[in-house]
Coordinates of C-alpha atoms in Angstrom, one line a residue:
M957 CA 106.1 -70.1 24.0
H958 CA 109.5 -69.8 25.7
T959 CA 112.2 -71.0 23.7
V960 CA 115.3 -71.9 24.9
V961 CA 118.5 -72.2 22.7
V962 CA 121.5 -74.4 23.2
G963 CA 124.5 -73.6 22.5
T964 CA 128.2 -74.7 23.1
S965 CA 128.8 -73.3 26.4
G966 CA 126.1 -74.7 29.0
V967 CA 122.7 -73.7 30.0
T968 CA 121.7 -71.9 32.9
A969 CA 119.4 -73.1 35.7
S970 CA 116.5 -70.6 34.5
D971 CA 116.6 -72.9 31.6
V972 CA 116.4 -76.0 32.9
L973 CA 113.7 -74.7 34.7
A974 CA 111.9 -73.8 31.9
V975 CA 112.2 -77.0 29.8
A976 CA 111.8 -79.3 32.9
R977 CA 108.8 -77.4 34.4
G978 CA 107.5 -74.6 31.9
G979 CA 107.0 -77.0 28.8
A980 CA 109.1 -74.3 26.9
R981 CA 110.7 -75.2 23.5
V982 CA 114.1 -76.0 22.8
E983 CA 116.3 -74.9 19.5
L984 CA 120.2 -75.7 18.5
S985 CA 122.0 -73.1 18.5
E986 CA 124.1 -72.2 14.7
G987 CA 127.1 -72.3 16.6
A988 CA 125.9 -75.8 18.4
V989 CA 125.4 -77.4 15.2
A990 CA 128.4 -76.6 13.8
A991 CA 130.4 -78.1 16.9
L992 CA 128.3 -81.1 16.6
A993 CA 129.3 -81.4 12.8
A994 CA 133.1 -80.5 13.6
A995 CA 133.3 -83.1 16.4
R996 CA 131.6 -85.8 14.3
E997 CA 134.3 -85.5 11.6
I998 CA 136.9 -86.3 14.1
V999 CA 135.1 -89.3 15.7
D1000 CA 134.6 -90.7 11.9
A1001 CA 138.1 -90.2 10.8
L1002 CA 139.2 -92.3 13.9
A1003 CA 136.8 -94.9 13.3
A1004 CA 137.9 -95.6 9.7
K1005 CA 141.5 -96.2 11.6
P1006 CA 142.5 -99.6 12.3
E1007 CA 143.7 -98.6 15.5
P1008 CA 141.1 -99.0 18.5
V1009 CA 139.8 -96.1 20.3
Y1010 CA 138.0 -96.6 23.4
G1011 CA 134.2 -95.8 22.8
V1012 CA 134.3 -95.5 19.2
S1013 CA 135.6 -98.9 17.7
T1014 CA 136.3 -100.9 21.3
G1015 CA 133.5 -102.5 24.2
F1016 CA 132.8 -100.5 27.3
G1017 CA 133.8 -100.4 31.2
A1018 CA 135.2 -103.8 31.7
L1019 CA 135.0 -105.1 28.6
A1020 CA 137.0 -102.2 26.9
T1021 CA 139.9 -104.4 25.5
R1022 CA 137.9 -105.9 23.0
H1023 CA 137.9 -104.0 19.5
I1024 CA 135.0 -104.0 17.7
S1025 CA 134.7 -104.2 13.8
Q1026 CA 132.9 -101.7 11.7
E1027 CA 129.9 -104.4 11.0
L1028 CA 129.2 -104.6 14.4
R1029 CA 129.6 -101.1 15.9
A1030 CA 126.0 -99.9 14.9
Q1031 CA 124.8 -103.4 16.4
L1032 CA 127.2 -102.3 19.7
Q1033 CA 125.4 -98.9 20.0
R1034 CA 122.0 -100.3 20.1
N1035 CA 122.9 -103.1 22.6
I1036 CA 124.5 -100.6 24.9
V1037 CA 121.1 -98.7 25.3
R1038 CA 119.2 -102.0 25.3
S1039 CA 120.9 -103.6 27.7
H1040 CA 121.8 -100.5 30.1
A1041 CA 118.4 -99.5 29.9
A1042 CA 117.6 -101.7 33.4
G1043 CA 115.8 -99.2 35.3
L1044 CA 113.2 -101.0 37.9
G1045 CA 110.9 -99.5 40.3
P1046 CA 107.9 -96.8 40.3
R1047 CA 108.4 -94.1 37.3
V1048 CA 110.5 -91.0 37.7
E1049 CA 108.4 -87.5 37.6
R1050 CA 108.1 -86.2 34.2
E1051 CA 110.0 -82.8 35.1
V1052 CA 113.1 -84.8 36.4
V1053 CA 113.3 -86.7 32.8
R1054 CA 112.8 -83.5 30.8
A1055 CA 115.9 -81.9 33.0
L1056 CA 117.5 -85.0 32.5
M1057 CA 117.1 -85.0 28.8
F1058 CA 117.7 -81.6 28.1
L1059 CA 120.8 -81.7 30.4
R1060 CA 122.2 -84.4 28.2
L1061 CA 121.2 -82.4 25.3
K1062 CA 123.6 -79.5 26.8
T1063 CA 126.6 -81.5 26.8
V1064 CA 126.1 -83.3 23.3
C1065 CA 125.9 -79.6 22.3
S1066 CA 129.0 -78.6 23.6
G1067 CA 130.7 -80.5 20.5
H1068 CA 132.6 -82.6 22.8
T1069 CA 131.1 -85.8 22.1
G1070 CA 130.9 -86.3 18.8
V1071 CA 127.7 -87.0 18.3
R1072 CA 125.8 -86.3 15.0
P1073 CA 124.0 -83.1 14.5
E1074 CA 120.7 -85.1 13.8
V1075 CA 120.8 -87.1 16.7
A1076 CA 120.9 -83.8 18.7
Q1077 CA 117.7 -82.7 17.1
T1078 CA 115.9 -85.7 17.3
M1079 CA 116.7 -84.9 21.1
A1080 CA 114.9 -81.6 21.0
D1081 CA 112.5 -82.7 18.8
V1082 CA 111.0 -85.3 21.4
L1083 CA 111.6 -82.8 24.0
N1084 CA 109.3 -80.2 21.7
A1085 CA 106.5 -82.8 21.4
G1086 CA 106.2 -83.5 24.8
I1087 CA 107.3 -87.2 24.9
T1088 CA 108.4 -88.2 28.0
P1089 CA 110.4 -91.7 28.1
V1090 CA 109.1 -93.7 31.1
V1091 CA 112.3 -93.8 33.6
H1092 CA 112.7 -95.6 36.8
E1093 CA 113.6 -95.0 40.3
F1094 CA 116.4 -97.4 40.5
G1095 CA 119.5 -98.0 38.3
S1096 CA 122.1 -95.1 38.6
L1097 CA 124.6 -95.4 40.6
G1098 CA 125.9 -91.9 40.1
C1099 CA 129.1 -93.0 38.3
S1100 CA 130.0 -93.5 34.8
G1101 CA 126.8 -91.3 34.6
D1102 CA 123.1 -91.9 35.3
L1103 CA 123.4 -94.9 33.1
A1104 CA 119.7 -96.7 33.3
P1105 CA 117.9 -93.4 33.2
L1106 CA 119.8 -91.9 30.3
S1107 CA 119.7 -95.3 28.8
H1108 CA 115.7 -95.3 29.0
C1109 CA 115.6 -92.0 27.5
A1110 CA 118.2 -93.1 24.6
L1111 CA 115.9 -95.9 23.9
T1112 CA 113.0 -93.4 23.1
L1113 CA 115.4 -92.2 20.3
M1114 CA 115.7 -95.3 18.6
G1115 CA 111.8 -95.7 19.0
E1116 CA 112.1 -98.0 21.6
G1117 CA 110.7 -98.5 24.9
E1118 CA 107.9 -96.8 26.5
V1119 CA 106.6 -93.0 27.1
E1120 CA 104.4 -90.9 28.1
G1121 CA 102.6 -88.5 25.6
P1122 CA 101.5 -84.9 25.8
D1123 CA 98.2 -86.4 27.4
G1124 CA 99.7 -88.4 30.4
V1125 CA 98.7 -92.3 28.6
V1126 CA 101.9 -94.3 27.9
R1127 CA 102.4 -95.7 25.0
G1128 CA 104.7 -97.5 22.7
A1129 CA 107.5 -94.9 21.7
G1130 CA 107.9 -96.1 18.0
E1131 CA 103.9 -95.1 17.8
L1132 CA 104.3 -91.8 19.3
L1133 CA 107.5 -90.8 17.4
A1134 CA 105.8 -91.4 14.1
E1135 CA 102.6 -89.6 15.4
A1136 CA 104.8 -86.6 16.0
G1137 CA 106.7 -87.1 12.8
I1138 CA 109.9 -87.8 14.2
E1139 CA 112.4 -90.3 12.3
P1140 CA 113.9 -92.9 15.1
V1141 CA 117.6 -92.5 14.8
E1142 CA 120.2 -95.5 14.0
L1143 CA 123.0 -94.6 16.4
R1144 CA 126.9 -94.7 15.1
E1145 CA 130.0 -95.3 16.9
K1146 CA 130.5 -93.6 20.3
E1147 CA 126.5 -92.3 19.7
G1148 CA 125.4 -94.7 22.3
L1149 CA 127.8 -94.1 24.6
A1150 CA 127.4 -90.5 24.4
L1151 CA 124.0 -90.4 25.4
L1152 CA 124.6 -92.2 28.9
N1153 CA 127.5 -90.5 30.1
G1154 CA 126.2 -88.0 32.6
T1155 CA 125.7 -86.5 35.9
D1156 CA 122.5 -85.1 34.1
G1157 CA 119.9 -86.9 36.4
M1158 CA 121.4 -85.7 39.7
L1159 CA 122.0 -82.0 38.3
G1160 CA 118.6 -82.1 37.1
M1161 CA 117.3 -82.7 40.5
L1162 CA 119.5 -80.5 42.3
V1163 CA 118.8 -77.4 40.0
M1164 CA 114.9 -78.0 40.8
A1165 CA 115.5 -78.6 44.3
L1166 CA 117.2 -75.3 45.0
A1167 CA 114.7 -73.5 43.1
D1168 CA 112.4 -74.7 45.4
L1169 CA 114.1 -74.4 48.5
D1170 CA 115.2 -71.0 47.8
M1171 CA 111.2 -70.4 48.3
L1172 CA 111.0 -72.5 51.0
Y1173 CA 113.6 -70.7 53.0
K1174 CA 112.0 -67.8 52.7
S1175 CA 108.8 -68.9 53.7
A1176 CA 110.0 -71.0 57.2
D1177 CA 111.6 -67.5 57.8
V1178 CA 108.2 -66.1 57.8
T1179 CA 106.4 -69.2 59.9
A1180 CA 109.9 -68.9 62.2
A1181 CA 108.7 -64.7 62.9
L1182 CA 104.6 -65.7 63.5
S1183 CA 105.9 -68.3 65.8
L1184 CA 108.3 -65.8 67.8
E1185 CA 105.6 -63.5 67.6
A1186 CA 102.6 -65.6 68.7
L1187 CA 104.9 -67.0 71.9
L1188 CA 105.1 -62.9 72.7
G1189 CA 109.0 -63.6 72.3
T1190 CA 111.4 -60.7 71.6
D1191 CA 112.4 -59.5 67.9
K1192 CA 115.6 -57.9 70.0
V1193 CA 117.7 -60.5 69.0
L1194 CA 117.0 -60.2 64.9
A1195 CA 119.3 -56.6 65.6
P1196 CA 121.1 -56.2 62.6
E1197 CA 124.3 -55.3 64.7
L1198 CA 124.3 -58.5 66.6
H1199 CA 124.4 -60.7 63.5
A1200 CA 126.8 -58.2 61.8
I1201 CA 129.6 -59.5 64.6
R1202 CA 128.7 -62.8 63.1
P1203 CA 128.8 -62.7 59.8
H1204 CA 127.6 -65.1 57.9
P1205 CA 125.6 -64.3 54.8
G1206 CA 122.3 -66.5 55.2
Q1207 CA 122.1 -65.7 58.4
G1208 CA 121.9 -61.9 58.2
A1209 CA 119.2 -62.6 55.5
S1210 CA 117.2 -64.8 57.7
A1211 CA 117.3 -62.3 60.8
A1212 CA 116.9 -59.6 58.2
N1213 CA 113.7 -61.3 56.6
M1214 CA 111.8 -62.2 60.2
L1215 CA 112.6 -58.3 61.6
A1216 CA 111.0 -57.0 58.5
V1217 CA 107.9 -59.3 58.7
L1218 CA 107.4 -58.4 62.9
K1219 CA 107.8 -55.0 62.4
G1220 CA 104.9 -53.1 63.8
S1221 CA 103.7 -55.6 65.8
E1222 CA 101.9 -55.1 69.2
L1223 CA 103.1 -59.1 70.4
T1224 CA 106.7 -59.1 70.5
G1225 CA 108.6 -57.8 73.7
H1226 CA 105.7 -58.8 76.1
H1227 CA 107.0 -61.9 77.7
Q1228 CA 108.3 -60.0 80.8
D1229 CA 104.3 -58.6 81.6
D1230 CA 103.1 -62.2 83.0
A1231 CA 105.5 -64.8 82.4
P1232 CA 109.0 -63.6 82.9
R1233 CA 111.8 -64.8 80.7
V1234 CA 115.3 -64.0 80.5
Q1235 CA 115.7 -65.3 76.9
D1236 CA 113.5 -66.7 74.6
A1237 CA 114.1 -70.8 73.7
Y1238 CA 116.7 -71.9 71.3
S1239 CA 114.4 -73.0 68.4
V1240 CA 113.0 -69.2 68.5
R1241 CA 116.1 -67.3 69.2
C1242 CA 118.3 -69.1 67.0
A1243 CA 116.0 -69.4 63.8
P1244 CA 118.5 -67.2 62.0
Q1245 CA 121.4 -68.9 62.8
V1246 CA 119.8 -72.6 61.7
A1247 CA 118.3 -71.4 58.9
G1248 CA 121.2 -68.8 57.9
A1249 CA 123.3 -72.2 58.0
G1250 CA 121.5 -73.8 55.6
R1251 CA 121.1 -70.8 53.4
D1252 CA 124.7 -70.7 53.1
T1253 CA 124.6 -74.6 51.9
I1254 CA 122.0 -73.6 49.2
A1255 CA 124.6 -71.0 48.2
H1256 CA 127.5 -73.3 47.7
A1257 CA 125.2 -75.8 46.3
R1258 CA 123.9 -73.3 43.6
V1259 CA 128.2 -72.7 42.7
V1260 CA 128.5 -76.4 42.0
A1261 CA 125.3 -76.6 40.4
E1262 CA 126.7 -73.8 37.9
R1263 CA 129.9 -75.3 37.4
E1264 CA 128.4 -78.4 36.6
L1265 CA 125.9 -76.6 34.0
A1266 CA 128.7 -75.1 32.4
S1267 CA 130.6 -78.7 32.2
A1268 CA 130.5 -81.2 29.0
V1269 CA 130.2 -84.4 31.5
D1270 CA 131.5 -87.8 28.9
N1271 CA 134.0 -90.2 28.5
P1272 CA 135.5 -90.3 25.9
V1273 CA 135.6 -86.8 25.1
V1274 CA 137.0 -85.1 21.6
L1275 CA 139.4 -82.4 22.3
P1276 CA 139.5 -79.4 19.7
D1277 CA 142.9 -80.7 19.2
G1278 CA 141.3 -83.7 17.4
R1279 CA 142.3 -86.1 20.3
V1280 CA 139.7 -88.4 21.7
E1281 CA 140.5 -89.0 25.5
S1282 CA 139.3 -91.0 28.3
N1283 CA 138.6 -89.1 31.5
G1284 CA 137.1 -89.5 34.9
N1285 CA 134.5 -86.4 34.7
F1286 CA 131.6 -88.5 34.3
H1287 CA 131.9 -89.0 38.7
G1288 CA 129.2 -87.7 40.3
A1289 CA 131.3 -86.8 43.6
P1290 CA 130.7 -83.0 43.4
V1291 CA 127.4 -82.9 42.7
A1292 CA 126.1 -86.0 45.2
Y1293 CA 127.9 -84.3 48.2
V1294 CA 126.0 -81.1 47.6
L1295 CA 122.4 -82.6 47.6
D1296 CA 123.5 -84.5 51.0
F1297 CA 124.7 -81.3 52.4
L1298 CA 121.2 -80.0 51.0
A1299 CA 119.4 -82.9 53.0
I1300 CA 121.0 -82.1 56.2
A1301 CA 119.7 -78.6 56.0
V1302 CA 116.6 -79.4 55.6
A1303 CA 116.2 -82.0 57.8
D1304 CA 117.6 -79.4 60.8
L1305 CA 115.3 -76.8 59.3
A1306 CA 112.1 -79.0 59.7
S1307 CA 113.5 -80.0 63.0
I1308 CA 113.5 -76.5 64.6
A1309 CA 110.1 -75.4 62.8
E1310 CA 108.6 -78.6 64.5
R1311 CA 110.0 -77.5 68.2
R1312 CA 108.4 -74.5 68.2
T1313 CA 105.2 -76.1 66.9
D1314 CA 105.3 -78.0 70.1
R1315 CA 105.8 -75.0 72.0
L1316 CA 103.1 -73.4 70.6
L1317 CA 100.8 -76.0 71.5
D1318 CA 102.0 -76.9 75.4
K1319 CA 100.2 -74.5 77.6
N1320 CA 103.5 -74.8 80.2
R1321 CA 106.0 -73.1 77.5
S1322 CA 103.3 -71.1 75.3
H1323 CA 103.0 -67.9 77.8
G1324 CA 99.4 -67.9 78.2
L1325 CA 98.0 -69.8 74.8
P1326 CA 95.2 -72.5 75.4
P1327 CA 96.1 -76.1 75.6
F1328 CA 97.0 -77.1 72.0
L1329 CA 95.3 -74.3 71.0
A1330 CA 92.0 -76.2 71.3
D1331 CA 89.0 -74.2 71.7
D1332 CA 87.2 -76.3 74.2
A1333 CA 90.5 -78.3 75.8
G1334 CA 89.4 -82.1 76.8
V1335 CA 86.6 -81.3 74.5
D1336 CA 88.6 -80.2 71.6
S1337 CA 91.8 -81.8 71.2
G1338 CA 93.0 -79.1 69.0
L1339 CA 96.5 -79.8 67.2
M1340 CA 97.4 -82.2 69.3
I1341 CA 97.9 -84.7 66.1
A1342 CA 98.7 -82.1 63.9
Q1343 CA 102.2 -81.7 65.3
Y1344 CA 102.0 -85.6 65.6
T1345 CA 102.0 -85.6 61.5
Q1346 CA 104.7 -83.0 61.9
A1347 CA 106.7 -84.9 64.0
A1348 CA 106.2 -88.2 61.9
L1349 CA 107.7 -86.2 58.8
V1350 CA 110.7 -84.8 60.8
S1351 CA 111.4 -88.0 61.9
E1352 CA 111.8 -89.4 58.0
M1353 CA 113.6 -86.4 56.7
K1354 CA 116.4 -87.1 59.5
R1355 CA 116.6 -90.7 58.3
L1356 CA 116.9 -89.0 54.7
A1357 CA 119.7 -87.0 55.8
V1358 CA 122.0 -90.2 56.0
P1359 CA 124.2 -89.3 53.1
A1360 CA 124.1 -91.2 50.3
S1361 CA 127.7 -90.2 49.3
A1362 CA 129.0 -91.8 51.8
D1363 CA 128.4 -95.5 50.2
S1364 CA 129.8 -97.2 47.1
I1365 CA 129.0 -100.4 46.2
P1366 CA 131.8 -101.6 43.3
S1367 CA 130.0 -102.7 40.0
S1368 CA 131.4 -104.0 36.2
A1369 CA 133.8 -106.4 37.3
M1370 CA 135.5 -103.9 39.9
Q1371 CA 136.5 -101.3 37.0
E1372 CA 133.8 -98.7 38.4
D1373 CA 135.2 -99.5 41.8
H1374 CA 134.0 -96.3 43.6
V1375 CA 130.8 -95.0 42.8
S1376 CA 129.1 -91.6 44.0
M1377 CA 125.1 -92.8 44.4
G1378 CA 124.4 -89.2 43.8
W1379 CA 121.2 -90.3 41.8
S1380 CA 120.0 -91.6 45.5
A1381 CA 121.1 -88.6 46.9
A1382 CA 119.3 -86.3 44.8
R1383 CA 116.1 -88.8 44.9
K1384 CA 115.9 -88.4 48.8
L1385 CA 116.7 -85.2 48.8
R1386 CA 113.2 -84.7 46.6
T1387 CA 111.3 -86.4 49.4
A1388 CA 112.7 -84.2 51.8
V1389 CA 112.2 -81.1 49.7
D1390 CA 108.5 -82.5 49.7
N1391 CA 108.3 -83.2 53.9
L1392 CA 109.8 -79.6 54.3
S1393 CA 106.6 -77.9 52.7
R1394 CA 104.3 -80.3 54.9
V1395 CA 106.4 -79.3 58.0
V1396 CA 106.6 -75.5 57.2
A1397 CA 102.8 -75.8 56.8
V1398 CA 102.2 -77.2 60.0
E1399 CA 103.9 -74.7 61.9
L1400 CA 101.8 -71.8 59.5
Y1401 CA 98.7 -73.5 60.5
A1402 CA 99.6 -73.3 64.2
A1403 CA 101.3 -70.0 64.2
T1404 CA 98.4 -68.1 62.6
R1405 CA 95.9 -70.2 64.8
A1406 CA 97.6 -69.0 67.8
I1407 CA 98.3 -65.4 66.9
Q1408 CA 94.7 -65.1 66.5
L1409 CA 93.9 -66.3 70.0
R1410 CA 95.9 -63.6 71.2
E1411 CA 92.7 -61.4 71.5
G1412 CA 93.7 -57.5 72.1
L1413 CA 97.1 -57.3 70.9
T1414 CA 97.6 -56.9 67.0
P1415 CA 100.0 -58.9 65.3
A1416 CA 102.5 -56.8 62.4
P1417 CA 101.2 -55.9 59.2
A1418 CA 103.0 -58.8 57.4
S1419 CA 101.6 -61.0 60.0
Q1420 CA 97.9 -60.1 59.1
A1421 CA 98.8 -60.0 55.6
V1422 CA 99.8 -64.1 55.5
I1423 CA 96.5 -64.4 58.1
D1424 CA 94.5 -63.1 55.6
A1425 CA 95.9 -64.9 52.9
V1426 CA 95.6 -68.2 53.9
R1427 CA 92.2 -67.8 55.2
A1428 CA 91.2 -66.8 51.9
A1429 CA 92.7 -69.6 50.8
G1430 CA 90.3 -71.6 52.7
V1431 CA 92.6 -72.5 55.6
Q1432 CA 90.1 -72.1 58.8
G1433 CA 91.2 -69.8 62.0
P1434 CA 90.1 -70.9 65.6
G1435 CA 87.0 -72.6 66.7
P1436 CA 86.0 -76.4 67.5
D1437 CA 87.6 -79.7 66.0
R1438 CA 86.8 -80.6 62.6
F1439 CA 88.5 -82.8 60.1
L1440 CA 91.3 -81.5 60.3
A1441 CA 93.6 -83.1 57.2
P1442 CA 91.6 -81.3 54.5
D1443 CA 93.1 -77.9 55.9
L1444 CA 96.6 -79.1 56.7
A1445 CA 96.6 -80.1 52.8
A1446 CA 95.3 -76.3 51.7
A1447 CA 98.4 -74.9 54.0
D1448 CA 100.5 -76.9 52.4
A1449 CA 99.2 -75.9 49.2
F1450 CA 99.4 -72.6 49.8
V1451 CA 103.1 -73.0 51.0
R1452 CA 104.5 -75.0 47.9
G1453 CA 102.6 -72.1 45.7
G1454 CA 104.7 -69.6 47.0
N1455 CA 101.9 -67.4 49.0
V1456 CA 103.8 -67.8 52.1
V1457 CA 106.4 -65.1 50.7
A1458 CA 103.8 -63.7 48.2
A1459 CA 101.6 -62.2 50.9
V1460 CA 104.2 -60.9 52.6
E1461 CA 106.0 -59.4 49.9
T1462 CA 103.0 -57.3 49.7
V1463 CA 103.7 -55.3 52.8
T1464 CA 107.3 -55.6 53.2
G1465 CA 108.7 -55.9 50.1
P1466 CA 110.9 -58.5 48.8
L1467 CA 112.8 -60.5 51.1
R1468 CA 115.9 -61.7 51.3

C-alpha cells in the first residue's frame, strides 16, 4: 500500500488524494517528530509559568480573559473538544473526513502547534486503521477553523463519540480504538485547541474539487466538440492563431482540445450546404472562451490551495524563538473566495453545455436533425425530458453559485465578528461538481446520438472512439423511446470515471 510521509513543510495535493480517496498509510517523518517535541518543550515551559498565555493557560475566544489553574487544564482541553463537537445534519462523506484529519495532522507536524508527538501519532494510527469520525454537515463558519467538524475528529482521539469502521458500520469510538489497539489520548495544555483551529475541511474539499474539475473540464471540451460536430458547425473558430491574439491560457488549451477531437471529421463545415449560416451560435462558437475562463479560475484556485497546503494554520502558534503568539491565520477567506469562484465557473460551464443540448434537440436550430433526436417524432419523445433534467441541474447550480463568502454571521459574543463561511462554500461546490458531471453526461448522450443520426458523414476518429466506448459501457444509441434514466445514469458514470477523456486520448494523445 502507498505510504505518505508527513514532514514539517506541508503536503501536496496528491498526498491528500492518496490518503482521502486511496486509503494510503500515513507515517511521521523523523524531522516532524523532532519538531513536535521541540515545540512541546516551549509549551510546557510556558505552562509552568504563573503568567497566563492564551491557548495554554487561558480560556478561548470570548472567554480568553480567564486564567486557568494547572489542575483544571486537562479538563479544559477535554471540554473544548466536547463542547465544540456540536455539528448537526447529514454525515459528511468519508473522503472529506479523511482529508480533514490528514490536513490537521499536516499542520500539527509543522512544529508550530505545540502538540505532543504521541498525539500526532494517534492521529496517524486512526487514519491507518480506517476509522472515520462521524462529522456532520453543519457546524463550521470557516473562521477560527472548521471548529465543529474538527472537534468531532478530536473527540475520536479521546475515545469518545461515533465513528465509522473499515466495514462501514457506525460504532462507538472507544470500542473501535480498542479493537485497533489504539490508546485514547489525554489532551494537555493547548492540544485541544490545536486540533480544532484550521481550515482543513474546506481545504480538503478544494483539493478534491480541483482534481475532479481537471477531468470534467477536459470532458466538457470533448462534449462541446461532439456537439459542434453534430450541428455541422465550423472548427475554423478553434484555429490557434485566433486564440493567440487573446492569450488567456485556459482558452487556448480548451480550443486546442476541441480541435484535436475534431481532427479528420467529415461533419464540420457543412453548414453552408443546406442551411446558410454566417456564424455558429455563441454556445458553440464561444465554448473555448467560457471553458477557458473556468480553467484559468481553476489555475488560480490551485495556487491558493498549494499555498494553504504549505501553511501551518493554528492560533496561537509556537515560533522557533520560543514565543507563542496569537494571530488570525485561521480565517478562511483565501480558501472561501476560490471555492465560490469555482462554483460560479462550474455553473457557467454547465449553462453553456445545456444550451448546446437544447440546440441539438430543436429541429429549427439543429440543421436537419429530427425533433428531440426522436426515432419517430410524435410517437416518440426522444430526449425531450433529458434536457429538462439537465436544465433542472443547471438551475440548481446557478443557485449554488451565489457566494457563501459574501455572508458573515458574528459569533462568540462578537469576538468572532467576521467569518468566512468557507465550509459552506466548499459544501455547495461539491454539489455543483457532482451536478456538472451529470450535465456533461446529458450533453454526451445527446451529442453521440446526434452524430450517429448524421448518416453518410463520418465523424472524427476521436469522436468515434468516444461513441464506441460509451456504447460498450452500456449506454444505448438511437432508437425508439425506452426507459431513459438508466442510460443517463450510465452516461454519468462514464463521465465521472474519466472515460470520456480516456477514450479520446487513445486517438489524440494527452489533452491539455
